PDB file of C-alpha atoms and ligand atoms in Angstrom:
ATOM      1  CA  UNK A   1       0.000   0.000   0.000  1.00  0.00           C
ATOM      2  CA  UNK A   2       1.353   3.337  -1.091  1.00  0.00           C
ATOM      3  CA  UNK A   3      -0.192   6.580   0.981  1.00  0.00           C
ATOM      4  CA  UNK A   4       0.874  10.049  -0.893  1.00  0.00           C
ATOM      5  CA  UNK A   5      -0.362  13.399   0.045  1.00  0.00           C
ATOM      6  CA  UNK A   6      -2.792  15.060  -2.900  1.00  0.00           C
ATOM      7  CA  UNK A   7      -1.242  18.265  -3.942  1.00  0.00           C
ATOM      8  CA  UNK A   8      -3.169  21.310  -2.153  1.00  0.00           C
ATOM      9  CA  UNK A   9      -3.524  21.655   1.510  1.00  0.00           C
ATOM     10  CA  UNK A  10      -4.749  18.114   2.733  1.00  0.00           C
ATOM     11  CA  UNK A  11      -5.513  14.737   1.354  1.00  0.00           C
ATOM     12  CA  UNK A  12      -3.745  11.610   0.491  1.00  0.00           C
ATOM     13  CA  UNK A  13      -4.119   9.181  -2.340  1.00  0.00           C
ATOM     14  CA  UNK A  14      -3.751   5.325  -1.675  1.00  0.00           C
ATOM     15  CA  UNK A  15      -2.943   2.525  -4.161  1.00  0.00           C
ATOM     16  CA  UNK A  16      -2.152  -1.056  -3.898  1.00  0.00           C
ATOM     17  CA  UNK A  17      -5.486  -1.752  -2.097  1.00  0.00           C
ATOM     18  CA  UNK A  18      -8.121  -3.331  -3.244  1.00  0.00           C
ATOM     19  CA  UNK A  19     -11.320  -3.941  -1.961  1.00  0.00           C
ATOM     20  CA  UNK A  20     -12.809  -5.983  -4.713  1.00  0.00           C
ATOM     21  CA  UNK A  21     -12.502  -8.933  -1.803  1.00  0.00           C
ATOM     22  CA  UNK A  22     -12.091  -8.583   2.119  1.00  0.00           C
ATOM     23  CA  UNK A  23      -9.531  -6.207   2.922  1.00  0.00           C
ATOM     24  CA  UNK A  24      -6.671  -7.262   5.714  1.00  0.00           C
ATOM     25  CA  UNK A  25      -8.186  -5.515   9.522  1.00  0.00           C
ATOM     26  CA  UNK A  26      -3.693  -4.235   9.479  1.00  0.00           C
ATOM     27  CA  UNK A  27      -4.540  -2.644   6.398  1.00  0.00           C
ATOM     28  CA  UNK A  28      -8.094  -1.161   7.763  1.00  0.00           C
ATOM     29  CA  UNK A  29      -5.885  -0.001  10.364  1.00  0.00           C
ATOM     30  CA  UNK A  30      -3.702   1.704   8.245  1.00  0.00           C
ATOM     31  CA  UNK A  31      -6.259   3.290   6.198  1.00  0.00           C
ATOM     32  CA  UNK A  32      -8.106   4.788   9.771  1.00  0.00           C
ATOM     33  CA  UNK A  33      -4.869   6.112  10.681  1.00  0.00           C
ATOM     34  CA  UNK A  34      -4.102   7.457   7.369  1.00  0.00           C
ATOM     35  CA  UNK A  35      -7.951   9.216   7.105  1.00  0.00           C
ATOM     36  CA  UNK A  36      -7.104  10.528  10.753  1.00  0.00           C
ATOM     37  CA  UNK A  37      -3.918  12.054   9.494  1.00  0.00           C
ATOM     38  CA  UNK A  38      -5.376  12.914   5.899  1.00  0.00           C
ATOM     39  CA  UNK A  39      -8.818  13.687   6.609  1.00  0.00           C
ATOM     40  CA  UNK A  40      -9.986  12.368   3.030  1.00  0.00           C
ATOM     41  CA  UNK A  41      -8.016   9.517   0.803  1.00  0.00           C
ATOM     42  CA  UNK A  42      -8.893   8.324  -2.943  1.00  0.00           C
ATOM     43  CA  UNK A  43      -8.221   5.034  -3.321  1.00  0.00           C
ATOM     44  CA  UNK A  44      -7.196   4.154  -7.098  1.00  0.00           C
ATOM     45  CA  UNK A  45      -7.216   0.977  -9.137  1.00  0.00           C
ATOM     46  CA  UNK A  46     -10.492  -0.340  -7.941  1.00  0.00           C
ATOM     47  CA  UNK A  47     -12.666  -2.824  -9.395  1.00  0.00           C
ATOM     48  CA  UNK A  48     -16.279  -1.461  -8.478  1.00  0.00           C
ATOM     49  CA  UNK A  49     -18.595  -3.656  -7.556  1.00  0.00           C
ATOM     50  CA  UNK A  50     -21.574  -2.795  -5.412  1.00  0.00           C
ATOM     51  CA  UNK A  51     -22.019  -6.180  -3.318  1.00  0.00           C
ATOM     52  CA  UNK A  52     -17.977  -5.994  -2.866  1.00  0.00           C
ATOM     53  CA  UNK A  53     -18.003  -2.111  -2.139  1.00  0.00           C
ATOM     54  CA  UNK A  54     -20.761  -2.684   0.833  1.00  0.00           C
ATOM     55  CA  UNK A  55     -18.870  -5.141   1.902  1.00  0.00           C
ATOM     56  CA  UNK A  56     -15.740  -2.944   2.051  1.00  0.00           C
ATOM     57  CA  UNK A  57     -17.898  -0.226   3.806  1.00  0.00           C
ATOM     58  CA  UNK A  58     -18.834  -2.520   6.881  1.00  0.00           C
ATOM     59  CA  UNK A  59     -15.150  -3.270   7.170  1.00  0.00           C
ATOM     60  CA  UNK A  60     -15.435   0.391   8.543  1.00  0.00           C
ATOM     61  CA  UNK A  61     -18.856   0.139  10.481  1.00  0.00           C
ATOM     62  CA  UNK A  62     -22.401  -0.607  10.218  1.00  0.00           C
ATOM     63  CA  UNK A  63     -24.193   1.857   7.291  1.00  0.00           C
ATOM     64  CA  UNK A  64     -26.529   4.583   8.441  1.00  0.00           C
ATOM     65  CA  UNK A  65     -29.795   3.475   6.427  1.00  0.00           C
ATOM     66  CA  UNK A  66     -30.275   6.987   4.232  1.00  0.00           C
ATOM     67  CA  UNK A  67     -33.880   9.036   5.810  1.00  0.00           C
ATOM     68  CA  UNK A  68     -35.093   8.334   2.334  1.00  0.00           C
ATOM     69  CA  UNK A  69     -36.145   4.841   1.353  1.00  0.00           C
ATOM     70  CA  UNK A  70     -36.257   6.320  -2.768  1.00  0.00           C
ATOM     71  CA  UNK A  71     -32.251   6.934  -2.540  1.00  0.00           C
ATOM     72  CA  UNK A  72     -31.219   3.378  -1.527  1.00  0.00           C
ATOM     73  CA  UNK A  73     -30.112   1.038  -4.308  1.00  0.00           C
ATOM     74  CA  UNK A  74     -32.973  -1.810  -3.875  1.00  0.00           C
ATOM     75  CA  UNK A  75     -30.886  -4.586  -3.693  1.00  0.00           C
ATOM     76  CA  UNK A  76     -28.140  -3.534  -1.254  1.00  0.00           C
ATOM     77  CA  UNK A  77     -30.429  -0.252   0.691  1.00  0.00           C
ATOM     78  CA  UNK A  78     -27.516   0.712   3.068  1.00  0.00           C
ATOM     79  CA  UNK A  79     -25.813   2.050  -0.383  1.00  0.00           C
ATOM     80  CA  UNK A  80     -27.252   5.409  -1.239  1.00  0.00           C
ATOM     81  CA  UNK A  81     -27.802   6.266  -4.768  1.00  0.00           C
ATOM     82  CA  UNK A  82     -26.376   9.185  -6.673  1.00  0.00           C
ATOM     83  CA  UNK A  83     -27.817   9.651 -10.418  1.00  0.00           C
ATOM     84  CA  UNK A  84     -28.432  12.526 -12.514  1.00  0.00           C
ATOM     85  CA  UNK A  85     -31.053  10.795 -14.580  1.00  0.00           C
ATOM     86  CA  UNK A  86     -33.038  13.580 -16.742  1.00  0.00           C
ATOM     87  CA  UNK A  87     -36.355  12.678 -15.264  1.00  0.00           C
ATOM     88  CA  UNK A  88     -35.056  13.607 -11.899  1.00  0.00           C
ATOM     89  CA  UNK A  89     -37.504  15.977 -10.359  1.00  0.00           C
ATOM     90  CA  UNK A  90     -36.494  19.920  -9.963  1.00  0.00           C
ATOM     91  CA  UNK A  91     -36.747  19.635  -5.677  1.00  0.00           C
ATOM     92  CA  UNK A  92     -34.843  16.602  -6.093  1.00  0.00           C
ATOM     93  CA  UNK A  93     -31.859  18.127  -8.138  1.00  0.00           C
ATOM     94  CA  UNK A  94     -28.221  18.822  -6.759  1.00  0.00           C
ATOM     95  CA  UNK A  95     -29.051  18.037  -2.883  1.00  0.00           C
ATOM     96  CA  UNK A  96     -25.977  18.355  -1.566  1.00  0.00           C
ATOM     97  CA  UNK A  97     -24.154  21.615  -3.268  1.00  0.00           C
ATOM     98  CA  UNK A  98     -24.089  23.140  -0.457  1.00  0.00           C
ATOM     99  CA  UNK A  99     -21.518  22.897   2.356  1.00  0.00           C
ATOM    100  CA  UNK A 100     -22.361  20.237   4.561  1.00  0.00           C
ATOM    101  CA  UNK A 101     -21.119  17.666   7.454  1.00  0.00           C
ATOM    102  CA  UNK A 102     -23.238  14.528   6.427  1.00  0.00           C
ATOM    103  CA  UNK A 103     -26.243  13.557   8.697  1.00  0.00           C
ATOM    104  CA  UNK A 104     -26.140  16.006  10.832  1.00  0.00           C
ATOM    105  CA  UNK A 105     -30.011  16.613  11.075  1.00  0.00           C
ATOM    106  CA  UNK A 106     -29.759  13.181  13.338  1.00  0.00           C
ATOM    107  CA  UNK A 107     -29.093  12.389  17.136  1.00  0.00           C
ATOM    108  CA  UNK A 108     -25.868  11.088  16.106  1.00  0.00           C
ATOM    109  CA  UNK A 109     -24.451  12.326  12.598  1.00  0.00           C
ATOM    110  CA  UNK A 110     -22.077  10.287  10.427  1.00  0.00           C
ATOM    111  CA  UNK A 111     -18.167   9.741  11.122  1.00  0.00           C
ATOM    112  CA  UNK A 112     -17.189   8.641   7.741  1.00  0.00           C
ATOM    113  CA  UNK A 113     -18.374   8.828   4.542  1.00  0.00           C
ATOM    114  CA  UNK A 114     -17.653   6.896   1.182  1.00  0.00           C
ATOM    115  CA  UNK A 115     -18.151   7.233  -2.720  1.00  0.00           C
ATOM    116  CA  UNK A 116     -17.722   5.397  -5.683  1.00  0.00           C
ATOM    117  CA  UNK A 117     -19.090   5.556  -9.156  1.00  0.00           C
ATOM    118  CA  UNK A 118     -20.618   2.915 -11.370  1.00  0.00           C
ATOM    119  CA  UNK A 119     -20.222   5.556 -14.187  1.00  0.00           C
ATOM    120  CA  UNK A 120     -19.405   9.338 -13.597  1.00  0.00           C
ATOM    121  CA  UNK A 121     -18.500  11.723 -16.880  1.00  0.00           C
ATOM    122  CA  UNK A 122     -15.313  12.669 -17.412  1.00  0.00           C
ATOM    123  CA  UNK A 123     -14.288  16.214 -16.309  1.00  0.00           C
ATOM    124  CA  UNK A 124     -17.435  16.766 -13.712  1.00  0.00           C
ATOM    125  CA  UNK A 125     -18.163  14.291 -10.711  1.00  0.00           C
ATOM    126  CA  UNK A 126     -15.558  16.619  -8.167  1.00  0.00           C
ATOM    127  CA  UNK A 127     -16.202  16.807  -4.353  1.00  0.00           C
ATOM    128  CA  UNK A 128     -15.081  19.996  -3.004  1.00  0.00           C
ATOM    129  CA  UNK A 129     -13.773  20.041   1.159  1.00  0.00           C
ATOM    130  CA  UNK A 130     -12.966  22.368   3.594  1.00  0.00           C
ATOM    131  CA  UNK A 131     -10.709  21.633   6.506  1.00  0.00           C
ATOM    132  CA  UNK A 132     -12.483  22.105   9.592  1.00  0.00           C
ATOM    133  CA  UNK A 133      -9.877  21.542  12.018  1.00  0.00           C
ATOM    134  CA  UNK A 134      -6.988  24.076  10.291  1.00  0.00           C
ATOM    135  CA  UNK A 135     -10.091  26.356  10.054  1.00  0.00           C
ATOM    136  CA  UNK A 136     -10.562  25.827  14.238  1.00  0.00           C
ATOM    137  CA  UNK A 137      -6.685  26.276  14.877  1.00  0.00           C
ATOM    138  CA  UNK A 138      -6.392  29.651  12.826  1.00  0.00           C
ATOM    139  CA  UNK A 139      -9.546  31.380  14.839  1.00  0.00           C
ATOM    140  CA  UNK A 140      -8.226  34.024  17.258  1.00  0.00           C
ATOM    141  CA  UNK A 141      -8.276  32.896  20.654  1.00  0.00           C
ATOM    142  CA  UNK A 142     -11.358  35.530  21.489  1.00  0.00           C
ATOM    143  CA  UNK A 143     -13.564  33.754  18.974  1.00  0.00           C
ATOM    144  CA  UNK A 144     -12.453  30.438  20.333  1.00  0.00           C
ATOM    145  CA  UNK A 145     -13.684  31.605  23.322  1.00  0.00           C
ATOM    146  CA  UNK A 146     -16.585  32.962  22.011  1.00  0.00           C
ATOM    147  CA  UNK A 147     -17.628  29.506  20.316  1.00  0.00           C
ATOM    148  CA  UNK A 148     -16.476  26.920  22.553  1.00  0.00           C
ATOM    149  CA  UNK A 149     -19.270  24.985  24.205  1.00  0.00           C
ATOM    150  CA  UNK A 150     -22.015  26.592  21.886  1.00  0.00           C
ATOM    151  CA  UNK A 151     -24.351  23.938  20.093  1.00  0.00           C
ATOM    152  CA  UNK A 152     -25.701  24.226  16.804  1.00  0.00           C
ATOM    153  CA  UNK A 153     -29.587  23.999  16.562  1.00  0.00           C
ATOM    154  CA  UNK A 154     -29.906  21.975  13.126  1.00  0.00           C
ATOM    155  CA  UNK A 155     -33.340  21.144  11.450  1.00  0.00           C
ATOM    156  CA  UNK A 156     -34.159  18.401   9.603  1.00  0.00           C
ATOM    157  CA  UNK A 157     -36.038  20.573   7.389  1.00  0.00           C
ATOM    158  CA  UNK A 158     -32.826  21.966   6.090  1.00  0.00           C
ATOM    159  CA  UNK A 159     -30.281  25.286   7.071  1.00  0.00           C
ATOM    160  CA  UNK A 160     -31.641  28.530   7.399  1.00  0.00           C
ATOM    161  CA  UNK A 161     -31.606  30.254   3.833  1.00  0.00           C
ATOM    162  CA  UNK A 162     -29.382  33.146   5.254  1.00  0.00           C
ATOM    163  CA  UNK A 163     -26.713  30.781   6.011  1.00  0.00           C
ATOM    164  CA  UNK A 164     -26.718  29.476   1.742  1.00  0.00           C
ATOM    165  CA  UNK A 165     -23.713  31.389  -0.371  1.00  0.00           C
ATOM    166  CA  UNK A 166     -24.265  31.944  -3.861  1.00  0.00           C
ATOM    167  CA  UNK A 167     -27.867  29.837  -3.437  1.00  0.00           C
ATOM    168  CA  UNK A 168     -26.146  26.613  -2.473  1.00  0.00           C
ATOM    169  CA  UNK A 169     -30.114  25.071  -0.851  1.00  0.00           C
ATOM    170  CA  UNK A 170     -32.409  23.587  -2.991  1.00  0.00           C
ATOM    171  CA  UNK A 171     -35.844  22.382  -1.679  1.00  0.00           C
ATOM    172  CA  UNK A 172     -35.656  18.520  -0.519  1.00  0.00           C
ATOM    173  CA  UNK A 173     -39.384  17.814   0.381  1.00  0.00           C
ATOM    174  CA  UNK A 174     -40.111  16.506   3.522  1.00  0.00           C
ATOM    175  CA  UNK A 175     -38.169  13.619   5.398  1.00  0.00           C
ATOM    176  CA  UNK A 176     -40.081  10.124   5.334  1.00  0.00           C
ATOM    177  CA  UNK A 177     -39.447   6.783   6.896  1.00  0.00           C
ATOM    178  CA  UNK A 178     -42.664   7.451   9.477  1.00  0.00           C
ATOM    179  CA  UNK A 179     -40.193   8.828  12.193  1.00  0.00           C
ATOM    180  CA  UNK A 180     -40.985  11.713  13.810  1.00  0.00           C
ATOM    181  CA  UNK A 181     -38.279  14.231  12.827  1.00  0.00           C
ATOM    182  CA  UNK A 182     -37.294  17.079  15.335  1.00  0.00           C
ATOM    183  CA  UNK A 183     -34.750  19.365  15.769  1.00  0.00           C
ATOM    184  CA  UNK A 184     -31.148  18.356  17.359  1.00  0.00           C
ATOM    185  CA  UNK A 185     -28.434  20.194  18.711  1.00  0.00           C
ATOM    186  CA  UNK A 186     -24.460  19.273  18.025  1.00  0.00           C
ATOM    187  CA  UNK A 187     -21.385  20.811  19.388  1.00  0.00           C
ATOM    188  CA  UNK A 188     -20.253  23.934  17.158  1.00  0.00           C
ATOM    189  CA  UNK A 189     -16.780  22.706  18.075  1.00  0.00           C
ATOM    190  CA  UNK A 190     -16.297  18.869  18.473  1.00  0.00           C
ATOM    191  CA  UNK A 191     -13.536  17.452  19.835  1.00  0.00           C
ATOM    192  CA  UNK A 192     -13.041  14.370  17.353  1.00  0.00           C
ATOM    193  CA  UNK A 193     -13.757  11.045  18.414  1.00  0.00           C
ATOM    194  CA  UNK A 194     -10.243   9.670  18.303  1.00  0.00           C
ATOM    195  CA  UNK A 195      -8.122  12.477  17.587  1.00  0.00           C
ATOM    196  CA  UNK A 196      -9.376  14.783  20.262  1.00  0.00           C
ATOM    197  CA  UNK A 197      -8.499  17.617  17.424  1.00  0.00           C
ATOM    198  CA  UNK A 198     -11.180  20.406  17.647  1.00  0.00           C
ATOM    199  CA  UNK A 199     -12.815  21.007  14.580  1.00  0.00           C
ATOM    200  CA  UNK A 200     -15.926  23.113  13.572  1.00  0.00           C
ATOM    201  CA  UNK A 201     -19.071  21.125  13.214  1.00  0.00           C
ATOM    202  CA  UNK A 202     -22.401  21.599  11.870  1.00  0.00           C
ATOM    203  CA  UNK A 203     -22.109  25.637  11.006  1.00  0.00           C
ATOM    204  CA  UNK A 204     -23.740  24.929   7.646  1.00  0.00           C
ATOM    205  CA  UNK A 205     -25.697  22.507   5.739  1.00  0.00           C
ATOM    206  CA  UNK A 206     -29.145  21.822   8.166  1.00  0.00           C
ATOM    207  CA  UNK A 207     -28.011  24.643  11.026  1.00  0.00           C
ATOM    208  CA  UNK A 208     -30.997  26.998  11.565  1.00  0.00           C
ATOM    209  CA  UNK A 209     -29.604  28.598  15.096  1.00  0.00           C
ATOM    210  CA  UNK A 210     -27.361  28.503  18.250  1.00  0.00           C
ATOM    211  CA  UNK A 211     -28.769  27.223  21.104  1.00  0.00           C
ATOM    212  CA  UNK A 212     -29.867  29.912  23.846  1.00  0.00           C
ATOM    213  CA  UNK A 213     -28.679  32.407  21.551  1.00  0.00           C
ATOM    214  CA  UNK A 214     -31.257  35.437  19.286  1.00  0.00           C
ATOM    215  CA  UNK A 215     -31.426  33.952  15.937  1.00  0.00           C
ATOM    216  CA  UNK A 216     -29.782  37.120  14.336  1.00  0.00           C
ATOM    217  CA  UNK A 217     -26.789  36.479  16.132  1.00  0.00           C
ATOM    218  CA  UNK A 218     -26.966  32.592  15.743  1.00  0.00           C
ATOM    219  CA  UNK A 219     -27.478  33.498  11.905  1.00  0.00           C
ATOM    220  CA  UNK A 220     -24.005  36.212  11.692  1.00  0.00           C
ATOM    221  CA  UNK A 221     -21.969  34.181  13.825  1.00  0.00           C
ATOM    222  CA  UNK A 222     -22.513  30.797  11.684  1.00  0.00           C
ATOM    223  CA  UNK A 223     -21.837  33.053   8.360  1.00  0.00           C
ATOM    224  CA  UNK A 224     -18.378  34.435  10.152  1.00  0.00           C
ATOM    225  CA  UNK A 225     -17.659  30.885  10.584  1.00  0.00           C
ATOM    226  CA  UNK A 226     -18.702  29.183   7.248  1.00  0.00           C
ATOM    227  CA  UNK A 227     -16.804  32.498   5.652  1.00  0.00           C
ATOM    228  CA  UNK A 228     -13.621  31.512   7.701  1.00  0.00           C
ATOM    229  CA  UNK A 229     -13.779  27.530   7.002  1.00  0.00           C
ATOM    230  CA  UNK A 230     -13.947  28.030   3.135  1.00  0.00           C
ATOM    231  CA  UNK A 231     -11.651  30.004   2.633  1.00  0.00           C
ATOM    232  CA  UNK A 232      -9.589  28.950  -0.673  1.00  0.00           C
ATOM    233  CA  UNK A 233      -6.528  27.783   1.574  1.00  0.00           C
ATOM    234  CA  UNK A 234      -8.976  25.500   3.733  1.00  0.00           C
ATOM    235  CA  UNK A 235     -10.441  23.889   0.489  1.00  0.00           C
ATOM    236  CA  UNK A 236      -9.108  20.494  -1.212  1.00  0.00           C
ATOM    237  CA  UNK A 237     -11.005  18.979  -4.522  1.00  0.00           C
ATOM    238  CA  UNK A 238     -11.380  15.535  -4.947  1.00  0.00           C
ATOM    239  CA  UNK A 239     -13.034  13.274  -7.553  1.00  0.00           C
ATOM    240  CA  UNK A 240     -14.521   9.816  -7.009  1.00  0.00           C
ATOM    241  CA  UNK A 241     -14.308   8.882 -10.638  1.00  0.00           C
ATOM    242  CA  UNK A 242     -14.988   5.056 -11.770  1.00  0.00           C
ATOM    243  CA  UNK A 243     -12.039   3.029 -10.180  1.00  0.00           C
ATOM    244  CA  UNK A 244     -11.491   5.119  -7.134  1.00  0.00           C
ATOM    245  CA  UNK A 245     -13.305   5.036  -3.695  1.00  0.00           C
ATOM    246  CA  UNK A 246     -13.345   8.637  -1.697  1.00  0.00           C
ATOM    247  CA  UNK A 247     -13.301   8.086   1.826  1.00  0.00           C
ATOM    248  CA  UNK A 248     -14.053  11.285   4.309  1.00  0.00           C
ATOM    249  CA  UNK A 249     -13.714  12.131   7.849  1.00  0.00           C
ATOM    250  CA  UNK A 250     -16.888  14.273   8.672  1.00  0.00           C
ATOM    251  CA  UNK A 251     -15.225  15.296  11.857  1.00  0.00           C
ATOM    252  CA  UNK A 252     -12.343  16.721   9.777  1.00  0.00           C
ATOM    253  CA  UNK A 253     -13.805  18.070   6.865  1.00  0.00           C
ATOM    254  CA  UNK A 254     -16.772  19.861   5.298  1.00  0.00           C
ATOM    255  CA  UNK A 255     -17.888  19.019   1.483  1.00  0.00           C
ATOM    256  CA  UNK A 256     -19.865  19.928  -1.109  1.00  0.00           C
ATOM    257  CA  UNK A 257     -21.072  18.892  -4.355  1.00  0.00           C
ATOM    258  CA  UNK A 258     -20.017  20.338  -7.550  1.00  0.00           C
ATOM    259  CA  UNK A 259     -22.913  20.943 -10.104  1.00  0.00           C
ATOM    260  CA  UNK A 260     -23.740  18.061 -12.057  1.00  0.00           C
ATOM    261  CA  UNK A 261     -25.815  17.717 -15.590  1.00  0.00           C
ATOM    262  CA  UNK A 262     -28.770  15.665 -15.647  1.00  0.00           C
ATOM    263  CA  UNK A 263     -28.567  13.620 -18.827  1.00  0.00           C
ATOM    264  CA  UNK A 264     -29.379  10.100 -19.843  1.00  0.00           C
ATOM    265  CA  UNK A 265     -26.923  10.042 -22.592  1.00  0.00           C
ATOM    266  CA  UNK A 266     -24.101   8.003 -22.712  1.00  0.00           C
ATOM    267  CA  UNK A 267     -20.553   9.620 -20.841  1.00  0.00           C
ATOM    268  CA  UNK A 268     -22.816  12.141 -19.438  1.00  0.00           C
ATOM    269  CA  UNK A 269     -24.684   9.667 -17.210  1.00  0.00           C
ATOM    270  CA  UNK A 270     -23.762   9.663 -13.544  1.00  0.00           C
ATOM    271  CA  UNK A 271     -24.377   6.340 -11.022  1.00  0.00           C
ATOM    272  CA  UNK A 272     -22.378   6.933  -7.851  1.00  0.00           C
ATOM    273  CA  UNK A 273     -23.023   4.589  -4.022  1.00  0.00           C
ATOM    274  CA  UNK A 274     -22.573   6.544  -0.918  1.00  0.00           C
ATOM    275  CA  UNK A 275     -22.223   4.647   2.187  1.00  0.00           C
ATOM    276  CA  UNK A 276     -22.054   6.551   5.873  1.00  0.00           C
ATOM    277  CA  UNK A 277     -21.088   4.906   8.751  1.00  0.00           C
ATOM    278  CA  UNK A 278     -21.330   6.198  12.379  1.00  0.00           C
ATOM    279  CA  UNK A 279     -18.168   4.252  13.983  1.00  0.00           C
ATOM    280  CA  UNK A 280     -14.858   5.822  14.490  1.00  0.00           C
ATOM    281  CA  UNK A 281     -11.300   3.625  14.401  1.00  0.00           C
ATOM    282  CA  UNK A 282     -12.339   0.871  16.800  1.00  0.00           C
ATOM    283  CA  UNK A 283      -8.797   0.061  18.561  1.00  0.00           C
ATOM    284  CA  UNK A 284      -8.525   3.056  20.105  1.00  0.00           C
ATOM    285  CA  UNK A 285     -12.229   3.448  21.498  1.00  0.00           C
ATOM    286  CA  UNK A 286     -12.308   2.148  24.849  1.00  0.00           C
ATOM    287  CA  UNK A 287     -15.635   2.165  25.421  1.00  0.00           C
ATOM    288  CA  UNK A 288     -17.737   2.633  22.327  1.00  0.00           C
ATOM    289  CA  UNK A 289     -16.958   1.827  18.526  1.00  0.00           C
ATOM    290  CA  UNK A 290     -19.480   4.344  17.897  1.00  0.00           C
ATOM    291  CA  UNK A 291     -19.864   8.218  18.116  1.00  0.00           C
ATOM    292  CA  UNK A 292     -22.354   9.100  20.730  1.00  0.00           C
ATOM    293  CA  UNK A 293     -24.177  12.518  20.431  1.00  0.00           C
ATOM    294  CA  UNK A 294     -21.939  15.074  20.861  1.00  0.00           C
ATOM    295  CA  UNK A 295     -21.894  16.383  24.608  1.00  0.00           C
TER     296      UNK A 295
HETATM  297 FE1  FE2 B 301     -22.919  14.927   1.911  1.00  0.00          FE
END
């Protein structure tokens, strides 16, 4: 296995894996450690295959089962479906272009997240991230301050529209599944899991307000942050393009999608499987393989 840092500010690209049958738990090891130090890795020279690419992702931890049964691939429904099929609905278009932490409308969001195409066109198909913890370190010490110990009021409805630059939201239509959906609260900084590095969480994507705090403040402090966090020299680009697998730490790392055409033609079309998973590195959780709601 061969770990090299992606040009630009974080990163790594792995090869000499592959996943197309059961990976070694030393080199799941490695690969934890390495997303730890990297905070997102492409691995290259992969076979895709969705039965063997699930199978990969609970190497990491169980899936989170996606809030909306129409996104799950029907045969294997703990792999979400990306497509850009032309008869997708307006509301349903380009979901996540907007800066986001993954699940973070639930008790407990997600710790990692993975993608990998089935086809993707060439050129488009790019992730954008921002680094969360770099963005935490380079606050000055007042704001640190200011923010530590705040918690992020986040809807499952989506952000508030103030907080969306250059008209990142799109409508999503209501969440389904029969549960009964209400609002949560998450640290604004959270220490990571294993790390223990402080990182800003949650000051996008489905944040509406800080707890205990007038919404107009809530509202100009989370736009000072998100301002801060993606900045150019906090952002990394990645692509999951057929043959890779992008692997993210969402307690590292903001993303985004980049836009994406809706076509049914051939080299345009676009078939990507996201898989989330709530557990952090198990060998070095003592008492939980799992992130509990932030505290
Ligand atoms: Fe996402």
């Amino acid at each position: 296995m061969r770990i090299e840092p992606m040009p630009g500010p974080f990163g790594a690209t792995v090869s000499g894996v592959d996943t197309a049958s059961p990976v070694a738990s030393e080199v799941i090891e490695s690969l934890w450690q390495a997303l730890y130090e990297h905070h997102i890795l492409l691995l290259t020279g992969q076979h895709f295959d969705a039965p063997a690419y699930s199978a990969f992702g609970r190497q990491w931890g169980d899936p989170i089962m996606f809030f909306n049964p129409a996104d799950r691939d029907p045969e294997l429904p703990e792999l979400i479906q990306i497509r850009n099929d032309a008869n997708t609905p307006p509301e349903r278009r380009d979901g996540a272009m907007h800066w986001h932490q993954d699940s973070t409308y639930e008790t407990v969001p997600a710790a990692i997240t993975m993608l990998a195409a089935v086809e993707a066109p060439a050129g488009a198909n790019a992730t954008l991230f921002a680094d969360a913890v770099a963005a935490y370190e380079t606050l000055e010490s007042a704001t640190k301050r200011r923010i530590d110990g705040l918690r992020v009021v986040h809807s499952p409805g989506g952000g508030a529209p103030e907080l969306a630059f250059h008209g990142e939201y799109r409508g999503r239509g209501k969440r389904d599944e029969g549960r009964v959906w209400r609002e949560v609260t998450h640290p604004l900084v959270w220490r990571h899991p294993d790390t223990g590095r402080p990182a800003l969480h949650g000051i996008s994507g489905t944040a509406v307000g800080i707890e205990g705090m007038p919404r107009d403040d809530a509202i100009a402090l989370l736009i000072e942050l998100k301002s801060h966090v993606t900045h150019d020299e906090f952002v990394q680009t990645a692509t999951a393009n057929v043959g890779t697998i992008l692997i993210w730490d969402n307690f590292a790392v903001l993303h985004r999608a980049t836009a994406t055409k809706y076509s049914d033609t051939d080299g345009e079309r676009r078939r990507i499987y996201r898989y989330s998973t709530r557990t952090i590195r198990p060998s070095r959780t003592a008492r939980s393989a799992s992130v509990r709601a932030g505290t």
